[in-house]
């Protein structure tokens, strides 16, 4: 029966393609671009790691998997990821629970604190942790009088990754928690359960898939993080840094590539699991219940405890930011505490062109990413054609590919004819666009699925052309999703490092790479100024977007993960 | 709708700003350079060159290992025309890998042993390896500055020493090759293993340990003397000592990259010649390096003739690099390090 039905479906979807030539062209172009810029670089990387001497051989992987320095790196990465995922999920849950289920004070403030790390350069926290807890750290050396504080390594990494990644858990979990009807808890309590028991037997089990999903997401983020470990990893060797050193430092291209490909295994695995878990959870909030109060009764004691915990964590985050701002004005941290503006002069001198280029590339790629993502989402949701699910899958796949593998794949794929792109602005722009396009696709699909076909159909029935329908009906409804996607694309372009460190050139450098170089030569003052400047630029951009579009913080940061 | 137009206009403004800013620079030609000179020195050098010739230099600073790796990765479509600075044996490695081209510069005046017999690379300055110790930290921990390689490996310096990773840093591979030349391979690796107990971190770049010692993040660093002297002159509490067993040295060099952008070749040659000139040499000395051109040296600059150096064989070191680094990786990197040592 199934077999008999299938060809007819394909026939009818082919039919739609042949009836709408514009759609066909769109599908062909999008498919071509996805293959060229997502699949082909991965193929080039796989080929490099499997043909070290021109012939197919698994020798590189065999070498990596039998030598303890690489096995250590793998073990370290997994170990770190597990710790960070657990801590970050816990803190993310704490924030999400406090902000959605319990009426604690200062809600907007805490929400802001939970979003702030997202718009910060990737290793900003590593920098301030060195300033605070390093051997010359403000806290370790000056306050505690410790001589040999060693923050480099696992300890430092756990701190910085937890702080910078708990927002991922927060965003995932607040969506889930909002979707759980508070009446369920009320019922449980009416039936005699205590608040704690209702939480443990009703709320927690319902939130469990979300908790698991957010754990996985943070785990993968930690695994693929490059900026923090290269600065504060010390001798705690992790896979992403090892791949980079092997590839660019030692010039062992096959082995560096193989290490990056090893990162791909857990990330793609998690991507599948996460998709499966979240499959039926993504659109809960659009059932019309979202406007409903999701808080339920809670005791004053609980409120105070949760407020305090959130306040402590927010205090930490603010301390990190204050340190960066302070570090910008201190002559020589730890040695000479006098006030100076020299770091600003130096940073202007050294970083102005790079900042301009970074901003330029981000601004070019942002609308392209948002529109391209929306185009894919539109086709996937509204049209029917063979291979549609594959298109959706491939466009989302680049979410799961670690930056290190993307960077290596791009440099291998686009460095020779017919694609001589290395060293150009174009390669950086395409890298941003295809790395960030899943955000646009996901947001677009979610937004379009909210809009019933019938609304559009009635518009057409009333005599509007389909172009007018799109402009007057569809566009206004998906507008928040487009701008939300654009904002995220912009932020991620401005704070990218793991992929683009392979692609920057003398002509097109990136702020994050420059900041990394300043940190490495211990110009921490200049690194602070540049990080600070980057955050300001991002904030100004988001502010402009919000003012111009009239969208609020929740709409910008709420619709996508 | 007005808003959409406003956004579109704002975007257009930004884009044109970027495009014009990017395109306005074309003048007397340009050259793209990879440099391993100290970031600050590089800035001065390229600015002086542009001021003098009008030729624009687009440059990026990479460590020696990174430069070779990048040139190799870009072999089929090289992005830069010249590699300026960087440890000599990296330049030999690049030559052996067929990544550079010969150029017999009319400006070359250095002693014959500091340039390639086939004219692939030319030395621009030399500097010996040394120990840089933070005097305040030494005092605090009751230590004295080490005066021999043996002393440096003594347990009293446990967690007080930093050096770079020989894989990514030419400076650090220079250390490894020096040890092999002093001790022979087997004893050298035994030594590196003992030294490893004292090391807190292997940095990516060769000059980072010295900078860490300057600001007290570490007590003793292994690095080049000129980097140390420069930091002393900036007022950092550093003491520079040389190992009694003899030390290695770098011959910072310059090479033209094979197949670089064709329209840049002439400008690249000009930069090459200029790099060997007296004008350039005077700029080098501001970073306390000792160029092969006879120019007045600032106080504290340390010519290799004044230091007990080993009879260094860079050709041998370059040929054995992959093998020795691999072995170092296996011996040192292979040790379990789940936590930075206390």
Coordinates of C-alpha atoms in Angstrom, one line a residue, chain A residues 28-548:
Chain A
X28 CA 17.9 24.4 -7.6
X29 CA 19.9 27.4 -6.5
X30 CA 19.4 26.8 -2.8
X31 CA 20.3 23.1 -3.2
X32 CA 23.4 24.0 -5.2
X33 CA 24.5 26.5 -2.5
X34 CA 23.9 24.1 0.3
X35 CA 25.9 21.4 -1.4
X36 CA 28.7 23.7 -2.2
X37 CA 29.1 25.5 1.1
X38 CA 28.0 22.9 3.6
X39 CA 28.6 19.5 2.2
X40 CA 31.5 20.0 -0.1
X41 CA 33.9 21.5 2.6
X42 CA 33.1 18.5 4.8
X43 CA 33.8 16.2 2.0
X44 CA 37.1 17.9 1.4
X45 CA 38.0 17.6 5.1
X46 CA 37.0 13.9 5.1
X47 CA 39.1 13.3 2.0
X48 CA 42.1 15.0 3.5
X49 CA 42.0 12.9 6.7
X50 CA 41.4 9.7 4.8
X51 CA 44.0 10.1 2.0
X52 CA 47.1 11.3 3.8
X53 CA 49.4 10.1 1.0
X54 CA 47.0 10.3 -1.9
X55 CA 45.6 6.9 -1.3
X56 CA 42.7 5.8 0.8
X57 CA 43.9 4.8 4.3
X58 CA 42.6 4.9 7.8
X59 CA 46.2 5.3 9.1
X60 CA 45.7 8.9 10.4
X61 CA 42.8 7.9 12.5
X62 CA 44.6 4.8 13.7
X63 CA 47.5 6.9 14.8
X64 CA 45.3 9.4 16.6
X65 CA 43.4 6.7 18.4
X66 CA 46.4 4.8 19.6
X67 CA 48.5 7.7 20.8
X68 CA 48.0 8.9 24.3
X69 CA 48.3 12.7 23.7
X70 CA 45.3 12.5 21.4
X71 CA 43.4 10.1 23.6
X72 CA 44.0 12.5 26.5
X73 CA 42.6 15.4 24.5
X74 CA 39.5 13.4 23.7
X75 CA 39.1 12.3 27.3
X76 CA 39.6 15.9 28.5
X77 CA 37.1 17.3 26.1
X78 CA 34.4 14.8 27.1
X79 CA 35.2 15.2 30.8
X80 CA 35.1 19.0 30.6
X81 CA 31.9 18.9 28.5
X82 CA 30.1 16.7 31.0
X83 CA 31.0 18.9 34.0
X84 CA 30.1 22.2 32.2
X85 CA 26.9 20.7 30.8
X86 CA 25.7 19.6 34.2
X87 CA 26.6 22.9 36.0
X88 CA 25.2 25.1 33.2
X89 CA 22.0 23.2 32.9
X90 CA 21.5 23.5 36.6
X91 CA 22.1 27.2 36.6
X92 CA 20.0 27.6 33.4
X93 CA 17.2 25.7 35.1
X94 CA 17.5 27.8 38.2
X95 CA 17.1 31.0 36.1
X96 CA 14.4 29.6 33.9
X97 CA 12.4 28.2 36.8
X98 CA 12.8 31.4 38.8
X99 CA 11.8 33.6 35.9
X100 CA 8.9 31.6 34.5
X101 CA 7.4 29.7 37.4
X102 CA 8.0 31.8 40.4
X103 CA 7.4 35.5 40.7
X104 CA 10.8 36.8 41.8
X105 CA 11.7 40.5 41.8
X106 CA 14.0 42.1 39.3
X107 CA 12.8 39.8 36.5
X108 CA 13.9 42.0 33.7
X109 CA 17.3 42.4 35.3
X110 CA 17.9 38.7 35.7
X111 CA 16.6 38.0 32.2
X112 CA 19.2 40.5 30.9
X113 CA 21.9 38.9 32.9
X114 CA 21.0 35.5 31.4
X115 CA 21.2 37.0 27.9
X116 CA 24.3 39.1 28.4
X117 CA 26.9 36.3 27.9
X118 CA 25.4 35.5 24.5
X119 CA 26.4 38.8 23.1
X120 CA 30.0 38.8 24.4
X121 CA 33.1 37.8 22.6
X122 CA 33.8 34.1 23.1
X123 CA 36.8 34.4 25.5
X124 CA 35.8 37.6 27.3
X125 CA 35.2 35.6 30.5
X126 CA 38.5 33.8 30.2
X127 CA 40.2 37.2 30.0
X128 CA 38.5 38.5 33.1
X129 CA 39.1 35.2 35.0
X130 CA 42.9 35.7 34.4
X131 CA 42.6 39.3 35.6
X132 CA 40.7 38.1 38.7
X133 CA 42.2 34.8 39.5
X134 CA 45.5 34.6 37.7
X135 CA 48.9 34.7 39.4
X136 CA 48.6 38.5 39.5
X137 CA 44.9 38.3 39.9
X138 CA 42.9 41.0 41.8
X139 CA 41.3 38.3 44.0
X140 CA 43.9 35.6 44.2
X141 CA 47.0 37.8 44.6
X142 CA 45.8 41.0 46.1
X143 CA 42.9 39.9 48.2
X144 CA 43.9 36.4 49.2
X145 CA 47.6 36.9 49.0
X146 CA 48.1 33.7 47.1
X147 CA 51.5 33.4 45.4
X148 CA 51.0 30.5 43.1
X149 CA 47.4 30.7 41.9
X150 CA 47.0 28.6 38.9
X151 CA 43.7 29.2 37.1
X152 CA 44.9 27.8 33.8
X153 CA 43.4 24.4 33.1
X154 CA 40.3 22.5 34.1
X155 CA 39.2 24.8 36.9
X156 CA 39.4 28.0 34.9
X157 CA 37.7 26.3 31.9
X158 CA 34.8 25.1 34.0
X159 CA 34.2 28.6 35.4
X160 CA 34.3 30.4 32.1
X161 CA 32.4 27.9 30.0
X162 CA 29.7 27.5 32.6
X163 CA 29.2 31.3 32.7
X164 CA 29.2 31.7 29.0
X165 CA 27.1 28.7 28.2
X166 CA 24.3 28.6 30.8
X167 CA 22.3 31.0 28.7
X168 CA 21.9 28.2 26.2
X169 CA 20.3 26.1 28.9
X170 CA 18.3 29.0 30.1
X171 CA 16.8 29.7 26.7
X172 CA 16.0 26.0 26.0
X173 CA 14.4 25.5 29.4
X174 CA 12.4 28.7 29.7
X175 CA 10.6 27.7 26.5
X176 CA 9.9 24.2 28.0
X177 CA 8.8 25.5 31.4
X178 CA 6.5 28.1 29.9
X179 CA 4.8 25.3 27.9
X180 CA 4.0 23.4 31.1
X181 CA 0.5 24.3 32.2
X182 CA 0.7 25.6 35.8
X183 CA -2.8 24.2 36.4
X184 CA -1.2 20.8 36.5
X185 CA 0.8 21.8 39.6
X186 CA -2.2 23.4 41.1
X187 CA -4.1 20.2 40.6
X188 CA -1.4 18.2 42.3
X189 CA -1.4 20.6 45.2
X190 CA -5.2 20.5 45.4
X191 CA -5.0 16.8 45.6
X192 CA -2.8 17.2 48.7
X193 CA 0.7 17.2 47.4
X194 CA 3.2 19.7 49.0
X195 CA 4.9 22.3 46.7
X196 CA 8.1 20.3 46.7
X197 CA 6.3 17.1 45.8
X198 CA 4.3 18.7 43.1
X199 CA 7.6 20.0 41.7
X200 CA 9.3 16.6 41.8
X201 CA 6.4 14.6 40.5
X202 CA 4.8 17.0 38.0
X203 CA 7.0 19.8 36.8
X204 CA 10.4 18.0 36.8
X205 CA 9.3 15.0 34.8
X206 CA 7.6 17.2 32.3
X207 CA 10.7 19.3 32.0
X208 CA 13.0 16.3 31.8
X209 CA 13.3 16.1 28.0
X210 CA 14.1 19.8 28.0
X211 CA 16.7 19.3 30.7
X212 CA 18.3 16.5 28.7
X213 CA 18.2 18.5 25.5
X214 CA 19.8 21.5 27.1
X215 CA 22.5 19.3 28.7
X216 CA 23.3 18.0 25.3
X217 CA 23.4 21.4 23.7
X218 CA 25.8 22.7 26.3
X219 CA 27.9 19.6 26.1
X220 CA 28.4 20.1 22.4
X221 CA 29.1 23.8 22.9
X222 CA 31.8 23.0 25.4
X223 CA 33.2 20.3 23.2
X224 CA 33.5 22.7 20.2
X225 CA 34.6 25.7 22.1
X226 CA 37.9 27.1 20.9
X227 CA 38.3 30.6 22.3
X228 CA 38.3 29.7 26.0
X229 CA 40.6 26.7 26.0
X230 CA 43.2 28.3 23.8
X231 CA 43.4 31.2 26.3
X232 CA 42.9 29.5 29.7
X233 CA 43.3 25.8 28.9
X234 CA 46.9 25.8 30.1
X235 CA 48.2 22.2 29.8
X236 CA 44.6 20.8 29.9
X237 CA 44.7 19.7 26.3
X238 CA 41.3 19.6 24.5
X239 CA 40.4 18.4 21.0
X240 CA 39.5 21.7 19.3
X241 CA 42.8 23.3 20.3
X242 CA 44.8 20.2 19.5
X243 CA 43.2 20.1 16.0
X244 CA 44.1 23.8 15.5
X245 CA 47.7 23.4 16.7
X246 CA 48.2 20.3 14.7
X247 CA 46.8 21.9 11.5
X248 CA 48.2 25.4 11.7
X249 CA 51.1 25.1 14.2
X250 CA 52.7 21.9 13.1
X251 CA 51.4 21.8 9.5
X252 CA 50.1 18.3 9.9
X253 CA 47.0 18.8 7.7
X254 CA 45.7 15.2 7.7
X255 CA 46.0 14.8 11.4
X256 CA 44.6 18.2 12.3
X257 CA 41.7 17.5 10.0
X258 CA 41.2 14.0 11.5
X259 CA 41.0 15.5 15.0
X260 CA 38.4 18.0 13.8
X261 CA 36.4 15.2 12.2
X262 CA 36.4 13.4 15.5
X263 CA 34.6 16.4 17.0
X264 CA 31.9 15.9 14.3
X265 CA 30.9 12.5 15.7
X266 CA 29.4 13.6 19.0
X267 CA 28.1 16.9 17.6
X268 CA 26.1 15.3 14.8
X269 CA 24.9 12.6 17.2
X270 CA 23.7 15.1 19.7
X271 CA 22.0 17.0 16.8
X272 CA 19.9 14.0 16.0
X273 CA 19.0 13.2 19.6
X274 CA 18.1 16.8 20.3
X275 CA 15.9 17.0 17.2
X276 CA 14.2 13.8 18.3
X277 CA 13.6 15.0 21.9
X278 CA 12.4 18.5 20.9
X279 CA 10.3 17.3 17.9
X280 CA 7.0 17.8 19.6
X281 CA 8.0 20.5 22.0
X282 CA 9.1 23.3 19.8
X283 CA 5.8 25.0 19.1
X284 CA 4.0 24.5 22.4
X285 CA 4.0 28.2 23.1
X286 CA 1.9 29.1 20.0
X287 CA -1.1 27.1 21.1
X288 CA -2.5 30.3 22.5
X289 CA -1.6 29.6 26.1
X290 CA 1.6 31.7 26.0
X291 CA -0.2 34.8 27.2
X292 CA -1.4 32.9 30.2
X293 CA 0.3 33.2 33.5
X294 CA 2.6 30.4 34.0
X295 CA 3.6 31.1 37.5
X296 CA 2.0 29.2 40.3
X297 CA 1.8 29.8 44.0
X298 CA 5.1 29.7 45.8
X299 CA 6.2 30.4 49.3
X300 CA 8.0 33.5 50.3
X301 CA 11.0 31.5 51.4
X302 CA 11.3 29.8 48.1
X303 CA 11.1 33.2 46.3
X304 CA 13.8 34.6 48.6
X305 CA 16.2 31.7 48.1
X306 CA 15.8 31.7 44.3
X307 CA 16.2 35.5 44.1
X308 CA 19.4 35.2 46.2
X309 CA 20.8 32.4 44.1
X310 CA 20.1 34.3 40.9
X311 CA 21.5 37.5 42.4
X312 CA 24.8 35.7 43.3
X313 CA 25.2 34.4 39.8
X314 CA 24.3 37.7 38.3
X315 CA 26.8 39.3 40.6
X316 CA 29.5 37.1 39.3
X317 CA 28.6 38.0 35.7
X318 CA 28.6 41.7 36.5
X319 CA 32.0 41.3 38.2
X320 CA 33.4 39.8 35.0
X321 CA 32.2 42.7 33.0
X322 CA 33.4 45.2 35.5
X323 CA 36.8 43.6 35.4
X324 CA 37.0 44.0 31.7
X325 CA 36.0 47.6 31.9
X326 CA 38.4 48.2 34.8
X327 CA 41.2 46.4 32.9
X328 CA 40.8 48.8 30.1
X329 CA 41.9 51.7 32.2
X330 CA 44.6 50.1 34.3
X331 CA 48.2 50.6 33.2
X332 CA 49.6 47.2 34.0
X333 CA 47.3 44.8 35.8
X334 CA 48.9 43.4 38.9
X335 CA 52.0 45.6 38.8
X336 CA 51.1 49.1 38.1
X337 CA 47.5 50.0 39.0
X338 CA 47.6 53.6 37.8
X339 CA 45.0 55.0 35.5
X340 CA 45.7 55.2 31.8
X341 CA 44.0 55.8 28.5
X342 CA 47.0 54.3 26.6
X343 CA 45.2 51.0 25.9
X344 CA 42.5 52.9 24.1
X345 CA 45.0 54.8 22.0
X346 CA 46.9 51.6 21.2
X347 CA 43.7 49.7 20.5
X348 CA 42.5 52.4 18.2
X349 CA 45.8 52.4 16.4
X350 CA 46.0 48.6 16.1
X351 CA 42.4 47.6 15.9
X352 CA 40.4 50.3 14.1
X353 CA 40.8 48.8 10.6
X354 CA 40.0 45.4 11.9
X355 CA 37.0 46.5 13.8
X356 CA 35.7 48.3 10.7
X357 CA 36.3 45.1 8.6
X358 CA 34.7 42.9 11.2
X359 CA 31.6 45.1 11.3
X360 CA 31.5 45.4 7.6
X361 CA 31.6 41.6 7.1
X362 CA 29.0 41.1 9.8
X363 CA 26.7 43.7 8.3
X364 CA 26.9 42.3 4.8
X365 CA 26.3 38.8 5.9
X366 CA 23.5 39.5 8.3
X367 CA 20.7 40.3 5.9
X368 CA 21.8 37.6 3.5
X369 CA 21.7 35.0 6.3
X370 CA 18.3 36.2 7.5
X371 CA 16.7 36.3 4.0
X372 CA 18.3 33.0 2.9
X373 CA 17.1 31.3 6.0
X374 CA 13.7 32.7 5.5
X375 CA 13.6 31.6 1.9
X376 CA 14.5 28.0 2.9
X377 CA 11.9 28.1 5.6
X378 CA 9.3 29.4 3.3
X379 CA 9.9 26.8 0.7
X380 CA 10.0 24.0 3.2
X381 CA 6.8 25.0 5.0
X382 CA 4.7 26.2 2.1
X383 CA 5.8 24.2 -0.9
X384 CA 6.0 20.6 -1.7
X385 CA 8.8 19.0 -3.8
X386 CA 10.9 15.9 -3.7
X387 CA 13.9 16.1 -1.4
X388 CA 12.4 18.8 0.7
X389 CA 13.2 17.2 4.0
X390 CA 16.8 16.7 2.8
X391 CA 17.0 20.4 2.1
X392 CA 15.7 21.2 5.6
X393 CA 18.1 18.7 7.1
X394 CA 21.2 19.9 5.3
X395 CA 20.4 23.5 6.1
X396 CA 20.1 22.7 9.8
X397 CA 23.2 20.4 9.7
X398 CA 25.7 23.2 9.7
X399 CA 24.5 23.9 13.2
X400 CA 26.0 20.6 14.2
X401 CA 29.3 21.0 12.5
X402 CA 32.0 22.2 14.9
X403 CA 33.6 25.5 13.8
X404 CA 37.0 24.0 13.7
X405 CA 35.9 21.4 11.1
X406 CA 34.1 24.2 9.1
X407 CA 37.3 26.4 9.1
X408 CA 39.5 23.5 8.0
X409 CA 36.9 22.3 5.5
X410 CA 36.7 25.8 3.9
X411 CA 40.4 26.3 3.6
X412 CA 40.8 22.8 2.0
X413 CA 37.8 23.2 -0.3
X414 CA 38.2 26.8 -1.4
X415 CA 41.9 27.2 -1.9
X416 CA 42.3 26.0 -5.4
X417 CA 40.6 26.3 -8.8
X418 CA 37.7 26.5 -9.5
X419 CA 37.0 28.0 -6.0
X420 CA 39.9 30.2 -5.2
X421 CA 38.3 32.1 -2.4
X422 CA 40.9 32.0 0.4
X423 CA 42.0 35.4 1.6
X424 CA 38.9 37.1 0.3
X425 CA 36.1 38.8 2.2
X426 CA 33.8 36.4 0.2
X427 CA 35.0 33.3 2.0
X428 CA 34.4 34.9 5.4
X429 CA 30.9 36.1 4.4
X430 CA 29.9 32.7 3.1
X431 CA 31.3 31.1 6.2
X432 CA 29.1 33.3 8.4
X433 CA 26.0 32.9 6.2
X434 CA 26.1 29.1 6.1
X435 CA 27.1 28.7 9.7
X436 CA 24.3 30.9 10.9
X437 CA 21.6 30.0 8.4
X438 CA 20.0 27.3 10.7
X439 CA 19.0 30.1 13.1
X440 CA 17.1 31.8 10.3
X441 CA 15.6 28.5 9.0
X442 CA 14.5 27.4 12.4
X443 CA 13.0 30.8 13.4
X444 CA 11.3 31.0 10.0
X445 CA 9.8 27.5 10.1
X446 CA 8.5 28.2 13.6
X447 CA 7.0 31.5 12.5
X448 CA 5.5 30.2 9.3
X449 CA 3.9 27.2 11.0
X450 CA 2.0 29.6 13.2
X451 CA 0.3 31.1 10.3
X452 CA -2.5 29.0 8.9
X453 CA -2.6 28.5 5.2
X454 CA -6.2 29.6 5.3
X455 CA -5.3 33.2 6.1
X456 CA -3.3 33.4 3.0
X457 CA -5.9 31.6 1.0
X458 CA -8.7 33.9 2.1
X459 CA -6.6 36.9 1.1
X460 CA -6.2 35.4 -2.3
X461 CA -9.9 34.5 -2.5
X462 CA -10.7 38.1 -1.7
X463 CA -8.8 39.1 -4.8
X464 CA -5.3 40.0 -3.6
X465 CA -2.4 38.7 -5.8
X466 CA -0.1 36.3 -4.2
X467 CA 2.6 38.9 -4.1
X468 CA 0.3 41.3 -2.3
X469 CA -0.7 38.5 0.1
X470 CA 2.9 37.8 0.9
X471 CA 3.6 41.5 1.5
X472 CA 0.6 42.3 3.5
X473 CA -0.2 39.1 5.3
X474 CA 2.7 36.8 5.6
X475 CA 5.6 39.3 5.9
X476 CA 4.2 41.2 8.8
X477 CA 3.6 38.0 10.7
X478 CA 7.1 36.6 10.1
X479 CA 8.8 40.0 10.6
X480 CA 9.8 39.3 14.2
X481 CA 11.4 36.0 13.2
X482 CA 13.4 37.6 10.5
X483 CA 14.8 40.3 12.7
X484 CA 15.4 37.9 15.5
X485 CA 17.3 35.6 13.1
X486 CA 19.2 38.6 11.8
X487 CA 20.2 39.7 15.3
X488 CA 21.6 36.3 16.2
X489 CA 23.4 36.1 12.9
X490 CA 25.0 39.4 13.5
X491 CA 26.0 38.6 17.0
X492 CA 27.5 35.3 16.0
X493 CA 29.4 36.9 13.1
X494 CA 30.8 39.5 15.4
X495 CA 31.9 36.9 18.0
X496 CA 33.0 34.1 15.7
X497 CA 36.4 32.5 16.2
X498 CA 36.7 28.8 15.9
X499 CA 36.0 28.6 12.1
X500 CA 37.2 32.0 11.0
X501 CA 40.6 31.8 12.7
X502 CA 41.5 29.5 9.8
X503 CA 40.1 31.9 7.2
X504 CA 41.3 35.4 8.3
X505 CA 44.0 37.0 6.2
X506 CA 46.3 40.0 6.1
X507 CA 43.5 42.0 4.4
X508 CA 40.6 40.6 6.3
X509 CA 41.3 40.1 9.9
X510 CA 38.7 39.6 12.6
X511 CA 38.5 41.4 16.0
X512 CA 38.3 38.1 18.0
X513 CA 41.5 36.9 16.3
X514 CA 43.2 40.2 17.1
X515 CA 42.0 40.0 20.7
X516 CA 43.4 36.5 21.0
X517 CA 46.8 37.8 19.7
X518 CA 46.8 40.6 22.3
X519 CA 46.0 38.1 25.0
X520 CA 48.7 35.8 23.9
X521 CA 51.4 38.6 24.1
X522 CA 49.9 39.6 27.5
X523 CA 48.6 42.9 26.4
X524 CA 45.6 42.3 28.6
X525 CA 44.7 46.0 28.8
X526 CA 44.4 46.2 25.0
X527 CA 42.5 42.9 24.9
X528 CA 40.1 44.3 27.5
X529 CA 39.5 47.5 25.5
X530 CA 38.9 45.5 22.3
X531 CA 36.5 43.1 24.0
X532 CA 34.7 46.0 25.6
X533 CA 34.5 47.8 22.2
X534 CA 33.1 44.7 20.6
X535 CA 30.3 44.3 23.1
X536 CA 29.4 48.0 22.8
X537 CA 29.2 47.7 19.0
X538 CA 27.0 44.6 19.3
X539 CA 24.8 46.3 21.9
X540 CA 24.4 49.4 19.7
X541 CA 23.4 47.2 16.8
X542 CA 20.8 45.4 18.8
X543 CA 19.5 48.7 20.2
X544 CA 19.2 50.1 16.7
X545 CA 17.3 46.9 15.5
X546 CA 14.9 47.1 18.5
X547 CA 14.3 50.9 17.9
X548 CA 13.9 50.6 14.2

